[in-house]
CSV table of C-alpha atoms and ligand atoms in Angstrom, one decimal:
chain,number,residue,atom,x,y,z
A,1,MET,CA,-0.4,20.1,-19.6
A,2,ARG,CA,-3.4,21.6,-17.9
A,3,ILE,CA,-2.5,24.0,-15.1
A,4,ALA,CA,-5.0,24.7,-12.3
A,5,VAL,CA,-4.0,27.3,-9.7
A,6,LEU,CA,-6.1,27.1,-6.5
A,7,ARG,CA,-6.3,29.7,-3.7
A,8,ASP,CA,-4.8,27.6,-1.0
A,9,TYR,CA,-4.0,24.0,0.2
A,10,GLN,CA,-7.6,23.3,1.2
A,11,SER,CA,-9.1,24.3,-2.2
A,12,LEU,CA,-6.3,22.3,-3.9
A,13,SER,CA,-7.2,19.2,-1.8
A,14,GLU,CA,-10.9,19.6,-2.6
A,15,ARG,CA,-10.4,20.1,-6.3
A,16,ALA,CA,-8.1,17.1,-6.5
A,17,ALA,CA,-10.6,15.0,-4.6
A,18,ALA,CA,-13.4,16.1,-7.0
A,19,LEU,CA,-11.2,15.0,-10.0
A,20,VAL,CA,-10.4,11.6,-8.5
A,21,SER,CA,-14.1,11.0,-7.5
A,22,ALA,CA,-15.3,12.0,-11.0
A,23,ARG,CA,-12.9,9.4,-12.5
A,24,ILE,CA,-14.1,6.7,-10.1
A,25,GLY,CA,-17.7,7.7,-10.9
A,26,LYS,CA,-17.0,7.1,-14.6
A,27,LYS,CA,-15.1,3.9,-14.0
A,28,PRO,CA,-15.8,2.2,-10.6
A,29,THR,CA,-13.0,-0.3,-11.2
A,30,ALA,CA,-10.4,2.4,-11.8
A,31,VAL,CA,-6.8,1.6,-11.0
A,32,LEU,CA,-5.2,4.5,-9.1
A,33,GLY,CA,-1.5,5.2,-8.7
A,34,LEU,CA,-0.9,6.8,-5.3
A,35,ALA,CA,1.7,9.1,-3.8
A,36,THR,CA,2.8,9.7,-0.2
A,37,GLY,CA,4.4,12.7,1.5
A,38,SER,CA,2.6,15.7,3.0
A,39,THR,CA,1.0,17.0,-0.2
A,40,PRO,CA,-1.7,14.4,-0.8
A,41,LEU,CA,-2.8,14.2,2.8
A,42,GLY,CA,-5.6,16.8,2.2
A,43,LEU,CA,-6.7,14.9,-0.9
A,44,TYR,CA,-6.9,11.6,1.1
A,45,ARG,CA,-8.8,13.3,3.9
A,46,GLU,CA,-11.3,14.7,1.4
A,47,LEU,CA,-11.7,11.4,-0.4
A,48,VAL,CA,-12.3,9.6,2.9
A,49,LYS,CA,-15.0,12.2,3.8
A,50,ALA,CA,-16.6,11.8,0.4
A,51,ALA,CA,-16.7,8.0,0.8
A,52,GLN,CA,-18.2,8.2,4.2
A,53,ARG,CA,-20.9,10.4,2.8
A,54,GLY,CA,-21.6,7.9,0.1
A,55,LEU,CA,-20.4,10.3,-2.7
A,56,VAL,CA,-17.7,8.0,-4.0
A,57,ASP,CA,-17.3,4.2,-3.8
A,58,PHE,CA,-13.9,2.7,-3.5
A,59,SER,CA,-15.0,-0.9,-3.3
A,60,GLY,CA,-14.0,-1.7,-6.9
A,61,VAL,CA,-10.9,0.4,-7.0
A,62,THR,CA,-7.3,-1.0,-7.1
A,63,THR,CA,-4.3,1.0,-6.0
A,64,PHE,CA,-0.6,1.0,-6.6
A,65,ASN,CA,1.7,3.2,-4.6
A,66,LEU,CA,4.7,4.9,-6.3
A,67,ASP,CA,7.4,3.9,-3.8
A,68,GLU,CA,8.6,2.6,-0.5
A,69,TYR,CA,11.8,3.1,1.5
A,70,TYR,CA,14.3,0.3,1.5
A,71,PRO,CA,14.9,-1.3,3.8
A,72,ILE,CA,12.0,-0.6,6.1
A,73,GLU,CA,9.6,-2.6,8.2
A,74,ARG,CA,5.9,-2.2,7.5
A,75,GLU,CA,5.2,-1.4,11.1
A,76,SER,CA,7.7,1.4,11.1
A,77,LEU,CA,5.9,4.8,11.6
A,78,GLN,CA,7.9,6.2,8.7
A,79,SER,CA,7.1,3.5,6.2
A,80,TYR,CA,4.8,4.4,3.3
A,81,TYR,CA,2.9,1.2,4.1
A,82,TYR,CA,2.0,2.6,7.5
A,83,TYR,CA,1.2,6.0,6.1
A,84,MET,CA,-1.3,4.5,3.6
A,85,GLN,CA,-2.8,2.3,6.2
A,86,GLN,CA,-3.3,5.4,8.5
A,87,HIS,CA,-4.6,7.9,6.0
A,88,PHE,CA,-6.2,6.0,3.2
A,89,TRP,CA,-6.6,2.2,3.0
A,90,GLY,CA,-7.6,1.9,6.7
A,91,PRO,CA,-10.3,4.6,6.8
A,92,LEU,CA,-11.7,3.5,3.4
A,93,GLY,CA,-11.6,-0.2,4.2
A,94,ILE,CA,-9.8,-1.0,1.0
A,95,CYS,CA,-9.3,-4.7,0.9
A,96,PRO,CA,-5.6,-5.6,1.2
A,97,GLY,CA,-5.7,-7.6,-2.1
A,98,ARG,CA,-6.5,-4.4,-3.9
A,99,ALA,CA,-3.9,-2.1,-2.3
A,100,HIS,CA,-0.4,-2.5,-3.5
A,101,ILE,CA,2.9,-1.1,-2.4
A,102,PRO,CA,6.5,-2.2,-3.1
A,103,ASP,CA,7.8,-4.4,-0.2
A,104,GLY,CA,10.5,-2.6,1.7
A,105,ARG,CA,11.5,-5.8,3.5
A,106,ALA,CA,12.1,-7.9,0.5
A,107,GLY,CA,15.3,-9.9,0.0
A,108,ASP,CA,14.9,-10.4,-3.7
A,109,ILE,CA,14.6,-6.8,-4.9
A,110,ALA,CA,14.8,-7.5,-8.6
A,111,GLY,CA,11.9,-10.0,-8.1
A,112,VAL,CA,9.8,-7.5,-6.2
A,113,CYS,CA,10.4,-4.9,-8.9
A,114,SER,CA,9.5,-7.1,-11.8
A,115,ASP,CA,6.4,-8.5,-9.9
A,116,TYR,CA,5.2,-5.0,-9.3
A,117,GLU,CA,5.4,-4.1,-13.0
A,118,GLN,CA,3.6,-7.3,-13.8
A,119,LYS,CA,0.8,-6.7,-11.2
A,120,ILE,CA,0.2,-3.2,-12.7
A,121,MET,CA,-0.1,-4.8,-16.1
A,122,ASP,CA,-2.4,-7.6,-14.9
A,123,ALA,CA,-4.6,-4.9,-13.3
A,124,GLY,CA,-5.0,-3.3,-16.8
A,125,GLY,CA,-2.5,-0.4,-16.2
A,126,ILE,CA,-3.0,2.7,-14.1
A,127,ASP,CA,-5.9,4.9,-15.0
A,128,LEU,CA,-5.0,7.9,-12.9
A,129,GLN,CA,-1.6,8.5,-11.3
A,130,ILE,CA,-1.4,11.0,-8.4
A,131,LEU,CA,2.0,12.6,-7.9
A,132,GLY,CA,3.7,15.0,-5.5
A,133,ILE,CA,7.0,16.6,-6.4
A,134,GLY,CA,10.3,17.0,-4.5
A,135,VAL,CA,12.0,20.3,-4.2
A,136,ASN,CA,14.5,19.2,-6.8
A,137,GLY,CA,11.8,18.1,-9.2
A,138,HIS,CA,11.8,14.4,-8.3
A,139,ILE,CA,8.7,12.2,-8.7
A,140,GLY,CA,8.4,9.0,-6.8
A,141,PHE,CA,12.0,8.5,-5.9
A,142,ASN,CA,13.2,9.2,-9.4
A,143,GLU,CA,16.0,11.7,-8.6
A,144,PRO,CA,17.6,14.2,-11.0
A,145,GLY,CA,20.6,12.7,-12.9
A,146,ALA,CA,22.1,12.0,-16.2
A,147,ALA,CA,19.7,9.1,-16.8
A,148,LEU,CA,16.4,7.9,-15.4
A,149,SER,CA,15.2,4.4,-14.8
A,150,ALA,CA,12.2,3.3,-16.9
A,151,LYS,CA,10.8,0.6,-14.6
A,152,THR,CA,10.3,-0.1,-10.9
A,153,HIS,CA,13.8,-0.2,-9.4
A,154,LEU,CA,16.0,0.3,-6.4
A,155,ALA,CA,16.7,4.0,-6.3
A,156,SER,CA,19.2,6.0,-4.2
A,157,LEU,CA,17.9,9.2,-2.5
A,158,SER,CA,19.7,12.4,-3.2
A,159,ALA,CA,21.2,14.5,-0.4
A,160,GLU,CA,18.4,17.1,-1.0
A,161,THR,CA,15.7,14.4,-0.6
A,162,ILE,CA,17.3,12.9,2.5
A,163,ALA,CA,17.3,16.4,4.0
A,164,ALA,CA,13.7,17.2,3.0
A,165,ASN,CA,12.4,13.8,4.3
A,166,SER,CA,14.3,13.9,7.5
A,167,ARG,CA,11.4,15.9,9.1
A,168,PHE,CA,9.6,12.5,9.3
A,169,PHE,CA,12.5,10.8,11.0
A,170,GLU,CA,14.4,11.2,14.2
A,171,ASP,CA,17.3,12.8,12.3
A,172,ARG,CA,18.9,12.9,8.9
A,173,ASP,CA,21.0,9.7,9.7
A,174,ALA,CA,17.8,7.7,10.3
A,175,VAL,CA,16.4,8.3,6.7
A,176,PRO,CA,16.9,5.2,4.5
A,177,ARG,CA,19.3,5.9,1.7
A,178,ARG,CA,17.4,3.8,-0.8
A,179,ALA,CA,13.8,3.2,-1.9
A,180,ILE,CA,11.9,1.0,-4.3
A,181,SER,CA,10.3,3.3,-6.8
A,182,MET,CA,8.2,3.1,-10.0
A,183,GLY,CA,10.3,4.3,-12.9
A,184,LEU,CA,9.6,7.1,-15.2
A,185,GLY,CA,8.3,4.6,-17.8
A,186,THR,CA,5.9,3.2,-15.3
A,187,ILE,CA,4.6,6.6,-14.5
A,188,MET,CA,4.4,7.8,-18.1
A,189,LYS,CA,2.3,4.7,-19.0
A,190,ALA,CA,-0.5,5.9,-16.7
A,191,ARG,CA,-3.5,7.0,-18.8
A,192,GLU,CA,-3.8,10.2,-16.8
A,193,ILE,CA,-1.6,12.1,-14.3
A,194,LEU,CA,-2.5,14.5,-11.6
A,195,LEU,CA,0.5,16.3,-10.1
A,196,LEU,CA,-0.1,18.2,-6.9
A,197,ALA,CA,2.1,20.9,-5.3
A,198,SER,CA,1.6,23.3,-2.4
A,199,GLY,CA,3.9,25.9,-0.8
A,200,SER,CA,6.6,28.3,-2.0
A,201,GLU,CA,9.3,25.7,-1.5
A,202,LYS,CA,7.9,23.8,-4.5
A,203,ALA,CA,7.6,26.9,-6.8
A,204,ARG,CA,11.0,26.5,-8.5
A,205,ALA,CA,10.4,22.8,-9.2
A,206,ILE,CA,6.9,23.6,-10.6
A,207,GLY,CA,8.3,26.4,-12.8
A,208,GLU,CA,10.9,24.1,-14.3
A,209,THR,CA,8.4,21.2,-14.7
A,210,VAL,CA,5.9,23.3,-16.6
A,211,ARG,CA,7.9,26.0,-18.3
A,212,GLY,CA,11.4,24.6,-18.4
A,213,LYS,CA,13.0,22.4,-21.0
A,214,LEU,CA,12.5,18.6,-20.8
A,215,THR,CA,15.5,17.3,-19.0
A,216,THR,CA,16.4,14.3,-16.7
A,217,LYS,CA,17.8,17.0,-14.4
A,218,VAL,CA,14.2,17.8,-13.5
A,219,PRO,CA,12.5,14.4,-13.7
A,220,ALA,CA,9.0,15.9,-13.5
A,221,SER,CA,9.7,17.9,-16.7
A,222,LEU,CA,9.3,14.6,-18.6
A,223,LEU,CA,5.6,14.9,-17.9
A,224,GLN,CA,5.5,17.5,-20.7
A,225,ALA,CA,5.6,14.6,-23.1
A,226,HIS,CA,2.5,12.9,-21.5
A,227,PRO,CA,-0.8,13.6,-23.3
A,228,ARG,CA,-3.0,14.0,-20.2
A,229,VAL,CA,-1.5,15.7,-17.3
A,230,THR,CA,-3.1,18.2,-14.8
A,231,VAL,CA,-0.8,20.2,-12.6
A,232,MET,CA,-2.8,21.4,-9.6
A,233,VAL,CA,-1.0,23.9,-7.4
A,234,ASP,CA,-1.8,26.5,-4.8
A,235,ARG,CA,-0.9,30.1,-5.3
A,236,ALA,CA,2.4,29.8,-3.4
A,237,ALA,CA,3.6,26.9,-5.6
A,238,ALA,CA,2.5,28.8,-8.7
A,239,CYS,CA,4.6,31.9,-8.2
A,240,CYS,CA,7.2,30.9,-10.9
A,241,LEU,CA,4.4,30.3,-13.5
A,242,ARG,CA,3.6,34.0,-14.1
B,1,GLP,C1,9.0,11.9,-1.3
B,1,GLP,C2,8.2,11.0,-2.1
B,1,GLP,C3,7.5,11.7,-3.3
B,1,GLP,C4,6.9,13.0,-2.8
B,1,GLP,C5,7.9,13.9,-2.3
B,1,GLP,C6,7.4,15.2,-1.8
B,1,GLP,O1,10.3,12.0,-1.6
B,1,GLP,N1,8.9,9.9,-2.6
B,1,GLP,O2,6.6,10.8,-3.9
B,1,GLP,O3,6.2,13.6,-3.9
B,1,GLP,O4,8.6,13.3,-1.2
B,1,GLP,O5,6.8,15.1,-0.6
B,1,GLP,P1,6.0,16.2,0.2
B,1,GLP,O6,4.6,16.2,-0.4
B,1,GLP,O7,6.0,15.8,1.6
B,1,GLP,O8,6.6,17.5,-0.1
């Protein structure tokens, strides 16, 4: 794993945007895996700015999001579909056929999950997967446990994640208990991974991910087995790395 410690959230966002832009510069038809949550917002803002200045061109890029709540309507302000539309796909004008996210309204969940895996394969696989991390070390919605799912699946949110994500909802009861998420195998198949974390509440999870033993109890620690991972953190999130 390569570790980059940046001064603050803005520097982290700029450095991450520079990395993503460089990869698209090399491969204009790159396939990106995308995350939601607060952490990548700065990255998306910087990428939109760079695209508007003509420094990066997203017209050939295809994207696959990590996860979506289930059940949820696309128009819901808390859906990841809505988030992506607001912060990334919309401002960049990414054509809908190139922007993928699991369907949180689906009846046939097994069908949605296997189609999603197939679409990723048909696109040639993910070149660069962007990840955030939960306070308990989850990635996507792959929560700590005895075993982790390999493929896209219906996941149950842990109490910790429901509590953390309740800030986006009216209250804790309004947070969906389930989500459709890429599995650890889907994530590990990406050719390159960029994990972002900011703030002291992520420090323990980052410490365990980078320095801890590889365990399903800290899903992100499995990234130690991936050949090309960059962990980009601000100083606050890096405090357990010294
Ligand atoms: C959610 C998402 C994850 C994200 C995590 C951290 O649970 N499923 O993909 O990484 O939250 O979010 P934040 O960046 O808001 O702390």
